[in-house]
């Protein structure tokens, strides 16, 4: 399987290491030999029809700051669209950062890959926030696979869980903690009585939040994941502009203490049911949704099986890379079944 990596940040680097570590295992278990034939970042690209070694890519990124520094195969000033257009590859992994205010460039890369017969695995949430139904339809039209399980829950298989459960039961309501940054902030405010601004700065310093944390604390990141869950698992063709969204930017210590005094905890909950959106809600202290730190949780109300909850880490380079690998193998298996 010939792979193009669009973006070579934390997730793509972790994925590259996984391929290096598990290459023999993947061939033995699945009959697949993933081969990175191109990698693109802001500095340029590295391209080789015969495949690029993970060692060379990682070494160039560390020493040169860009994959363009790969000896003999790197070049500066090459854009992703031209690489996608010119290379013979089977799969595009769209691993650039999710820029919610400008999903256009990532969407163009995905659409270009579809048009050139490439399957796509995306961990970039921005195109999915505004065009999940259209992208799914475009993939079907081009007879290619489109997977993005790493966009929700990182390595915790939230989308796969929803798909599997919905095959035999009816999901009547979804409530989920989908953003580790806000969960970390609210957990600290409850546990320590700390002020929002202080905990937010700690979250930025520890790397839980970006320098501009707006997408997290304003509920946009969680809302994007609600859109993805609704479209893929529940067949509700939503875009982010249709959701009611509340964040935690104005969260006061008094509001936290009031809930705490009544045995409740405040959580930023993404909900899909009669209502769809993101809001701050009170949950009982003994609720499965009362997870601490940066954990994520997915709670399902099922018609026949009652309540089911999945808990796991919802972020991290290695964790998300495992989801990318899972999607890659799913595509390999799906294409093999059709052959």
mmCIF file of C-alpha atoms in Angstrom:
data_model
loop_
_atom_site.group_PDB
_atom_site.id
_atom_site.type_symbol
_atom_site.label_atom_id
_atom_site.label_comp_id
_atom_site.label_asym_id
_atom_site.label_seq_id
_atom_site.Cartn_x
_atom_site.Cartn_y
_atom_site.Cartn_z
ATOM 1 C CA UNK A 1 0.000 0.000 0.000
ATOM 2 C CA UNK A 2 1.576 3.271 -1.186
ATOM 3 C CA UNK A 3 0.953 6.148 1.228
ATOM 4 C CA UNK A 4 1.184 9.936 0.991
ATOM 5 C CA UNK A 5 1.485 11.836 4.275
ATOM 6 C CA UNK A 6 0.049 15.340 4.189
ATOM 7 C CA UNK A 7 1.568 16.971 7.246
ATOM 8 C CA UNK A 8 4.469 15.579 9.226
ATOM 9 C CA UNK A 9 3.757 16.704 12.765
ATOM 10 C CA UNK A 10 3.325 14.698 15.940
ATOM 11 C CA UNK A 11 0.686 12.293 14.589
ATOM 12 C CA UNK A 12 2.391 11.579 11.250
ATOM 13 C CA UNK A 13 5.726 11.063 12.973
ATOM 14 C CA UNK A 14 4.155 8.644 15.453
ATOM 15 C CA UNK A 15 2.481 6.807 12.560
ATOM 16 C CA UNK A 16 5.816 6.543 10.758
ATOM 17 C CA UNK A 17 7.384 5.008 13.853
ATOM 18 C CA UNK A 18 4.505 2.536 14.123
ATOM 19 C CA UNK A 19 5.125 1.367 10.572
ATOM 20 C CA UNK A 20 8.811 0.942 11.317
ATOM 21 C CA UNK A 21 8.138 -1.010 14.506
ATOM 22 C CA UNK A 22 5.278 -3.167 13.257
ATOM 23 C CA UNK A 23 6.135 -3.724 9.589
ATOM 24 C CA UNK A 24 6.761 -7.467 9.828
ATOM 25 C CA UNK A 25 3.729 -7.955 12.064
ATOM 26 C CA UNK A 26 1.448 -6.086 9.652
ATOM 27 C CA UNK A 27 2.565 -8.250 6.739
ATOM 28 C CA UNK A 28 2.147 -11.459 8.720
ATOM 29 C CA UNK A 29 -1.283 -10.573 10.132
ATOM 30 C CA UNK A 30 -2.801 -8.631 7.222
ATOM 31 C CA UNK A 31 -0.667 -9.289 4.163
ATOM 32 C CA UNK A 32 0.037 -5.577 3.773
ATOM 33 C CA UNK A 33 3.310 -3.722 3.376
ATOM 34 C CA UNK A 34 2.602 -0.012 3.930
ATOM 35 C CA UNK A 35 5.134 2.133 2.105
ATOM 36 C CA UNK A 36 5.400 5.914 2.463
ATOM 37 C CA UNK A 37 6.080 7.249 -1.033
ATOM 38 C CA UNK A 38 5.636 10.943 -0.216
ATOM 39 C CA UNK A 39 5.534 13.212 2.796
ATOM 40 C CA UNK A 40 4.679 16.914 2.703
ATOM 41 C CA UNK A 41 5.040 19.619 5.350
ATOM 42 C CA UNK A 42 5.317 23.404 5.344
ATOM 43 C CA UNK A 43 8.938 23.288 4.214
ATOM 44 C CA UNK A 44 8.383 21.134 1.146
ATOM 45 C CA UNK A 45 8.179 17.457 0.356
ATOM 46 C CA UNK A 46 10.080 14.206 0.071
ATOM 47 C CA UNK A 47 9.010 11.889 -2.748
ATOM 48 C CA UNK A 48 10.169 8.453 -3.871
ATOM 49 C CA UNK A 49 8.242 5.895 -5.897
ATOM 50 C CA UNK A 50 10.332 3.178 -4.261
ATOM 51 C CA UNK A 51 9.426 4.371 -0.761
ATOM 52 C CA UNK A 52 10.967 6.577 1.908
ATOM 53 C CA UNK A 53 12.511 5.157 5.048
ATOM 54 C CA UNK A 54 10.996 6.258 8.323
ATOM 55 C CA UNK A 55 14.501 6.869 9.635
ATOM 56 C CA UNK A 56 15.247 9.309 6.823
ATOM 57 C CA UNK A 57 11.979 11.210 7.254
ATOM 58 C CA UNK A 58 12.270 11.483 11.031
ATOM 59 C CA UNK A 59 15.936 12.401 10.818
ATOM 60 C CA UNK A 60 15.307 15.180 8.310
ATOM 61 C CA UNK A 61 12.466 16.582 10.384
ATOM 62 C CA UNK A 62 14.668 16.699 13.453
ATOM 63 C CA UNK A 63 17.807 18.092 11.830
ATOM 64 C CA UNK A 64 16.355 20.251 9.064
ATOM 65 C CA UNK A 65 12.883 21.054 10.382
ATOM 66 C CA UNK A 66 11.278 19.679 7.233
ATOM 67 C CA UNK A 67 10.984 16.449 5.261
ATOM 68 C CA UNK A 68 12.380 18.497 2.383
ATOM 69 C CA UNK A 69 15.762 17.774 3.954
ATOM 70 C CA UNK A 70 15.649 14.058 3.087
ATOM 71 C CA UNK A 71 18.813 13.392 1.028
ATOM 72 C CA UNK A 72 18.221 12.734 -2.684
ATOM 73 C CA UNK A 73 14.426 12.802 -2.341
ATOM 74 C CA UNK A 74 13.595 16.115 -0.651
ATOM 75 C CA UNK A 75 12.658 19.353 -2.373
ATOM 76 C CA UNK A 76 11.496 22.715 -1.120
ATOM 77 C CA UNK A 77 8.517 24.662 -2.371
ATOM 78 C CA UNK A 78 6.479 21.645 -3.460
ATOM 79 C CA UNK A 79 2.801 21.790 -2.524
ATOM 80 C CA UNK A 80 0.609 18.859 -1.547
ATOM 81 C CA UNK A 81 -1.839 19.188 -4.441
ATOM 82 C CA UNK A 82 0.915 18.761 -7.042
ATOM 83 C CA UNK A 83 2.288 15.717 -5.196
ATOM 84 C CA UNK A 84 -1.180 14.141 -5.004
ATOM 85 C CA UNK A 85 -1.749 14.854 -8.693
ATOM 86 C CA UNK A 86 1.550 13.439 -9.918
ATOM 87 C CA UNK A 87 2.324 10.458 -7.702
ATOM 88 C CA UNK A 88 1.082 6.883 -8.013
ATOM 89 C CA UNK A 89 -0.322 6.196 -4.542
ATOM 90 C CA UNK A 90 -3.184 4.337 -2.915
ATOM 91 C CA UNK A 91 -3.822 6.343 0.241
ATOM 92 C CA UNK A 92 -3.604 9.937 1.461
ATOM 93 C CA UNK A 93 -3.266 10.479 5.195
ATOM 94 C CA UNK A 94 -4.424 14.033 5.915
ATOM 95 C CA UNK A 95 -2.560 14.842 9.138
ATOM 96 C CA UNK A 96 -2.201 18.607 9.060
ATOM 97 C CA UNK A 97 -3.494 20.603 12.077
ATOM 98 C CA UNK A 98 -7.231 21.280 12.266
ATOM 99 C CA UNK A 99 -7.676 24.972 11.449
ATOM 100 C CA UNK A 100 -11.381 25.512 12.053
ATOM 101 C CA UNK A 101 -11.437 29.016 10.620
ATOM 102 C CA UNK A 102 -9.967 27.830 7.310
ATOM 103 C CA UNK A 103 -10.907 24.257 6.360
ATOM 104 C CA UNK A 104 -10.489 24.947 2.633
ATOM 105 C CA UNK A 105 -6.888 23.797 2.036
ATOM 106 C CA UNK A 106 -7.366 20.454 3.794
ATOM 107 C CA UNK A 107 -10.656 19.934 1.967
ATOM 108 C CA UNK A 108 -8.978 20.551 -1.382
ATOM 109 C CA UNK A 109 -6.306 17.962 -0.604
ATOM 110 C CA UNK A 110 -8.943 15.390 0.313
ATOM 111 C CA UNK A 111 -11.011 16.132 -2.791
ATOM 112 C CA UNK A 112 -7.934 15.973 -5.002
ATOM 113 C CA UNK A 113 -7.028 12.578 -3.552
ATOM 114 C CA UNK A 114 -10.547 11.300 -4.254
ATOM 115 C CA UNK A 115 -10.378 12.586 -7.823
ATOM 116 C CA UNK A 116 -7.096 10.725 -8.380
ATOM 117 C CA UNK A 117 -8.455 7.455 -7.028
ATOM 118 C CA UNK A 118 -6.831 7.607 -3.601
ATOM 119 C CA UNK A 119 -8.464 6.463 -0.405
ATOM 120 C CA UNK A 120 -8.193 8.961 2.462
ATOM 121 C CA UNK A 121 -7.632 8.740 6.192
ATOM 122 C CA UNK A 122 -8.034 12.090 7.937
ATOM 123 C CA UNK A 123 -7.220 13.243 11.447
ATOM 124 C CA UNK A 124 -7.917 16.831 10.418
ATOM 125 C CA UNK A 125 -11.355 17.694 11.808
ATOM 126 C CA UNK A 126 -11.863 21.039 10.044
ATOM 127 C CA UNK A 127 -13.224 19.729 6.694
ATOM 128 C CA UNK A 128 -15.503 17.315 8.531
ATOM 129 C CA UNK A 129 -17.003 20.116 10.628
ATOM 130 C CA UNK A 130 -18.432 21.834 7.573
ATOM 131 C CA UNK A 131 -18.757 19.149 4.906
ATOM 132 C CA UNK A 132 -18.989 15.618 6.296
ATOM 133 C CA UNK A 133 -22.083 14.661 4.232
ATOM 134 C CA UNK A 134 -20.579 16.097 1.029
ATOM 135 C CA UNK A 135 -17.211 14.408 1.558
ATOM 136 C CA UNK A 136 -18.806 11.037 2.259
ATOM 137 C CA UNK A 137 -20.887 11.355 -0.897
ATOM 138 C CA UNK A 138 -17.859 12.419 -2.930
ATOM 139 C CA UNK A 139 -15.902 9.390 -1.718
ATOM 140 C CA UNK A 140 -18.771 7.109 -2.764
ATOM 141 C CA UNK A 141 -18.942 8.807 -6.152
ATOM 142 C CA UNK A 142 -15.224 8.206 -6.721
ATOM 143 C CA UNK A 143 -15.475 4.651 -5.342
ATOM 144 C CA UNK A 144 -12.842 5.210 -2.688
ATOM 145 C CA UNK A 145 -12.793 4.772 1.087
ATOM 146 C CA UNK A 146 -12.837 7.690 3.528
ATOM 147 C CA UNK A 147 -12.026 7.027 7.188
ATOM 148 C CA UNK A 148 -11.402 9.377 10.103
ATOM 149 C CA UNK A 149 -11.729 7.514 13.389
ATOM 150 C CA UNK A 150 -8.808 9.460 14.888
ATOM 151 C CA UNK A 151 -10.809 12.697 14.752
ATOM 152 C CA UNK A 152 -12.950 11.586 17.704
ATOM 153 C CA UNK A 153 -11.418 9.989 20.773
ATOM 154 C CA UNK A 154 -7.931 9.625 19.238
ATOM 155 C CA UNK A 155 -7.027 5.973 19.836
ATOM 156 C CA UNK A 156 -10.202 5.241 21.834
ATOM 157 C CA UNK A 157 -12.487 3.618 19.221
ATOM 158 C CA UNK A 158 -15.559 5.786 19.639
ATOM 159 C CA UNK A 159 -16.702 5.770 16.012
ATOM 160 C CA UNK A 160 -16.094 2.044 15.671
ATOM 161 C CA UNK A 161 -18.036 1.393 18.875
ATOM 162 C CA UNK A 162 -21.007 3.402 17.651
ATOM 163 C CA UNK A 163 -20.982 1.665 14.268
ATOM 164 C CA UNK A 164 -20.884 -1.790 15.822
ATOM 165 C CA UNK A 165 -23.564 -1.128 18.420
ATOM 166 C CA UNK A 166 -25.915 0.498 15.909
ATOM 167 C CA UNK A 167 -25.880 -2.672 13.788
ATOM 168 C CA UNK A 168 -27.891 -4.596 16.386
ATOM 169 C CA UNK A 169 -29.403 -2.003 18.680
ATOM 170 C CA UNK A 170 -30.907 1.437 18.391
ATOM 171 C CA UNK A 171 -28.943 4.364 19.808
ATOM 172 C CA UNK A 172 -31.493 6.722 21.290
ATOM 173 C CA UNK A 173 -29.145 9.230 22.899
ATOM 174 C CA UNK A 174 -25.446 10.027 22.950
ATOM 175 C CA UNK A 175 -23.799 12.088 25.667
ATOM 176 C CA UNK A 176 -20.054 12.486 25.567
ATOM 177 C CA UNK A 177 -17.046 14.312 26.929
ATOM 178 C CA UNK A 178 -15.092 14.951 23.756
ATOM 179 C CA UNK A 179 -12.508 17.574 24.674
ATOM 180 C CA UNK A 180 -9.716 16.752 27.090
ATOM 181 C CA UNK A 181 -8.658 20.367 27.599
ATOM 182 C CA UNK A 182 -11.998 21.512 28.979
ATOM 183 C CA UNK A 183 -12.328 18.367 31.060
ATOM 184 C CA UNK A 184 -8.911 19.004 32.585
ATOM 185 C CA UNK A 185 -9.878 22.596 33.418
ATOM 186 C CA UNK A 186 -13.236 21.711 34.973
ATOM 187 C CA UNK A 187 -11.746 18.785 36.903
ATOM 188 C CA UNK A 188 -9.095 21.039 38.457
ATOM 189 C CA UNK A 189 -11.650 23.694 39.298
ATOM 190 C CA UNK A 190 -13.754 21.088 41.120
ATOM 191 C CA UNK A 191 -10.904 19.268 42.829
ATOM 192 C CA UNK A 192 -8.835 22.271 43.863
ATOM 193 C CA UNK A 193 -11.223 25.214 43.877
ATOM 194 C CA UNK A 194 -8.913 26.912 41.375
ATOM 195 C CA UNK A 195 -9.869 29.862 39.193
ATOM 196 C CA UNK A 196 -10.518 29.298 35.489
ATOM 197 C CA UNK A 197 -7.778 31.630 34.238
ATOM 198 C CA UNK A 198 -5.097 30.000 36.379
ATOM 199 C CA UNK A 199 -5.998 26.465 35.290
ATOM 200 C CA UNK A 200 -6.209 27.542 31.644
ATOM 201 C CA UNK A 201 -2.654 28.873 31.765
ATOM 202 C CA UNK A 202 -1.510 25.600 33.324
ATOM 203 C CA UNK A 203 -3.273 23.692 30.523
ATOM 204 C CA UNK A 204 -1.409 25.764 27.910
ATOM 205 C CA UNK A 205 1.920 25.279 29.698
ATOM 206 C CA UNK A 206 1.400 21.505 29.909
ATOM 207 C CA UNK A 207 0.426 21.246 26.250
ATOM 208 C CA UNK A 208 -3.223 20.279 26.861
ATOM 209 C CA UNK A 209 -4.319 23.516 25.166
ATOM 210 C CA UNK A 210 -2.936 25.555 22.284
ATOM 211 C CA UNK A 211 -1.554 29.056 22.844
ATOM 212 C CA UNK A 212 -4.895 30.193 21.421
ATOM 213 C CA UNK A 213 -7.304 27.840 23.232
ATOM 214 C CA UNK A 214 -10.474 29.267 21.685
ATOM 215 C CA UNK A 215 -11.513 26.116 19.813
ATOM 216 C CA UNK A 216 -11.382 24.161 23.067
ATOM 217 C CA UNK A 217 -12.864 26.544 25.622
ATOM 218 C CA UNK A 218 -15.547 27.902 23.267
ATOM 219 C CA UNK A 219 -16.825 24.393 22.545
ATOM 220 C CA UNK A 220 -15.897 24.369 18.846
ATOM 221 C CA UNK A 221 -13.657 21.298 19.034
ATOM 222 C CA UNK A 222 -16.308 19.303 20.887
ATOM 223 C CA UNK A 223 -18.988 20.493 18.464
ATOM 224 C CA UNK A 224 -16.927 19.309 15.499
ATOM 225 C CA UNK A 225 -16.742 15.857 17.043
ATOM 226 C CA UNK A 226 -20.505 15.867 17.648
ATOM 227 C CA UNK A 227 -20.983 16.559 13.935
ATOM 228 C CA UNK A 228 -18.740 13.627 13.023
ATOM 229 C CA UNK A 229 -20.493 11.262 15.442
ATOM 230 C CA UNK A 230 -23.926 12.305 14.221
ATOM 231 C CA UNK A 231 -23.084 11.880 10.538
ATOM 232 C CA UNK A 232 -21.181 8.643 10.672
ATOM 233 C CA UNK A 233 -22.749 6.652 13.448
ATOM 234 C CA UNK A 234 -26.292 7.927 13.537
ATOM 235 C CA UNK A 235 -26.944 8.930 9.936
ATOM 236 C CA UNK A 236 -27.844 12.525 10.762
ATOM 237 C CA UNK A 237 -26.386 14.801 8.047
ATOM 238 C CA UNK A 238 -25.376 17.768 10.200
ATOM 239 C CA UNK A 239 -22.838 20.557 9.849
ATOM 240 C CA UNK A 240 -21.436 22.620 12.688
ATOM 241 C CA UNK A 241 -23.534 25.700 11.893
ATOM 242 C CA UNK A 242 -26.657 23.713 12.834
ATOM 243 C CA UNK A 243 -25.521 23.052 16.398
ATOM 244 C CA UNK A 244 -26.183 24.930 19.610
ATOM 245 C CA UNK A 245 -22.730 25.490 21.129
ATOM 246 C CA UNK A 246 -21.771 26.614 24.632
ATOM 247 C CA UNK A 247 -18.221 26.670 25.948
ATOM 248 C CA UNK A 248 -16.585 27.230 29.323
ATOM 249 C CA UNK A 249 -14.820 30.541 28.672
ATOM 250 C CA UNK A 250 -16.932 32.367 31.283
ATOM 251 C CA UNK A 251 -16.930 29.559 33.855
ATOM 252 C CA UNK A 252 -16.863 30.977 37.386
ATOM 253 C CA UNK A 253 -15.539 29.327 40.509
ATOM 254 C CA UNK A 254 -18.893 30.106 42.181
ATOM 255 C CA UNK A 255 -20.803 28.060 39.604
ATOM 256 C CA UNK A 256 -18.431 25.140 40.078
ATOM 257 C CA UNK A 257 -18.698 25.344 43.871
ATOM 258 C CA UNK A 258 -22.501 25.501 43.713
ATOM 259 C CA UNK A 259 -22.667 22.269 41.710
ATOM 260 C CA UNK A 260 -20.045 20.654 43.928
ATOM 261 C CA UNK A 261 -22.022 21.442 47.076
ATOM 262 C CA UNK A 262 -24.985 19.486 45.668
ATOM 263 C CA UNK A 263 -22.916 16.420 44.787
ATOM 264 C CA UNK A 264 -22.780 17.352 41.115
ATOM 265 C CA UNK A 265 -19.938 17.998 38.684
ATOM 266 C CA UNK A 266 -19.894 20.362 35.721
ATOM 267 C CA UNK A 267 -18.857 18.839 32.414
ATOM 268 C CA UNK A 268 -18.802 20.077 28.835
ATOM 269 C CA UNK A 269 -21.128 17.561 27.187
ATOM 270 C CA UNK A 270 -21.685 16.891 23.518
ATOM 271 C CA UNK A 271 -25.190 15.531 23.040
ATOM 272 C CA UNK A 272 -27.039 13.838 20.195
ATOM 273 C CA UNK A 273 -30.670 13.017 20.812
ATOM 274 C CA UNK A 274 -33.800 15.119 20.764
ATOM 275 C CA UNK A 275 -31.340 17.990 21.128
ATOM 276 C CA UNK A 276 -27.982 18.192 19.371
ATOM 277 C CA UNK A 277 -25.198 20.438 20.575
ATOM 278 C CA UNK A 278 -22.551 21.161 23.171
ATOM 279 C CA UNK A 279 -23.276 22.614 26.581
ATOM 280 C CA UNK A 280 -22.112 22.717 30.186
ATOM 281 C CA UNK A 281 -24.180 20.220 32.149
ATOM 282 C CA UNK A 282 -24.284 18.929 35.692
ATOM 283 C CA UNK A 283 -23.645 15.218 36.160
ATOM 284 C CA UNK A 284 -23.796 13.286 39.457
ATOM 285 C CA UNK A 285 -20.474 12.570 41.125
ATOM 286 C CA UNK A 286 -21.035 8.830 40.610
ATOM 287 C CA UNK A 287 -21.945 9.179 36.911
ATOM 288 C CA UNK A 288 -19.813 7.293 34.341
ATOM 289 C CA UNK A 289 -19.386 10.688 32.672
ATOM 290 C CA UNK A 290 -17.584 12.041 35.722
ATOM 291 C CA UNK A 291 -14.122 11.236 34.380
ATOM 292 C CA UNK A 292 -11.159 13.259 35.527
ATOM 293 C CA UNK A 293 -8.170 14.931 33.964
ATOM 294 C CA UNK A 294 -8.017 14.945 30.173
ATOM 295 C CA UNK A 295 -10.000 11.732 29.681
ATOM 296 C CA UNK A 296 -12.855 11.441 27.188
ATOM 297 C CA UNK A 297 -16.053 9.456 27.723
ATOM 298 C CA UNK A 298 -18.859 8.273 25.443
ATOM 299 C CA UNK A 299 -22.165 7.326 27.069
ATOM 300 C CA UNK A 300 -24.880 5.676 24.994
ATOM 301 C CA UNK A 301 -28.535 5.142 25.805
ATOM 302 C CA UNK A 302 -29.637 2.048 23.900
ATOM 303 C CA UNK A 303 -33.168 0.804 23.295
ATOM 304 C CA UNK A 304 -32.426 -2.820 24.199
ATOM 305 C CA UNK A 305 -29.171 -2.793 26.153
ATOM 306 C CA UNK A 306 -29.589 0.242 28.383
ATOM 307 C CA UNK A 307 -26.540 2.348 29.162
ATOM 308 C CA UNK A 308 -23.076 1.692 27.732
ATOM 309 C CA UNK A 309 -20.046 3.889 28.443
ATOM 310 C CA UNK A 310 -16.625 3.938 26.805
ATOM 311 C CA UNK A 311 -13.779 5.816 28.522
ATOM 312 C CA UNK A 312 -10.280 6.516 27.241
ATOM 313 C CA UNK A 313 -7.634 9.048 26.365
ATOM 314 C CA UNK A 314 -8.924 11.349 23.677
ATOM 315 C CA UNK A 315 -5.675 12.932 22.497
ATOM 316 C CA UNK A 316 -2.000 12.256 21.939
ATOM 317 C CA UNK A 317 0.267 11.598 18.983
ATOM 318 C CA UNK A 318 0.778 7.879 19.528
ATOM 319 C CA UNK A 319 -2.864 7.327 20.460
ATOM 320 C CA UNK A 320 -4.098 9.095 17.327
ATOM 321 C CA UNK A 321 -1.524 7.299 15.192
ATOM 322 C CA UNK A 322 -2.988 3.954 16.280
ATOM 323 C CA UNK A 323 -6.355 5.153 14.963
ATOM 324 C CA UNK A 324 -4.725 6.095 11.646
ATOM 325 C CA UNK A 325 -3.214 2.629 11.420
ATOM 326 C CA UNK A 326 -6.563 1.038 12.300
ATOM 327 C CA UNK A 327 -8.263 3.024 9.521
ATOM 328 C CA UNK A 328 -5.506 2.112 7.075
ATOM 329 C CA UNK A 329 -5.937 -1.592 7.787
ATOM 330 C CA UNK A 330 -9.729 -1.283 7.562
ATOM 331 C CA UNK A 331 -9.348 0.232 4.097
ATOM 332 C CA UNK A 332 -6.910 -2.516 3.070
ATOM 333 C CA UNK A 333 -9.329 -5.198 4.243
ATOM 334 C CA UNK A 334 -12.338 -3.490 2.628
ATOM 335 C CA UNK A 335 -10.595 -3.087 -0.742
ATOM 336 C CA UNK A 336 -9.382 -6.697 -0.565
ATOM 337 C CA UNK A 337 -12.922 -7.951 0.010
ATOM 338 C CA UNK A 338 -14.143 -6.075 -3.064
ATOM 339 C CA UNK A 339 -11.307 -7.318 -5.284
#
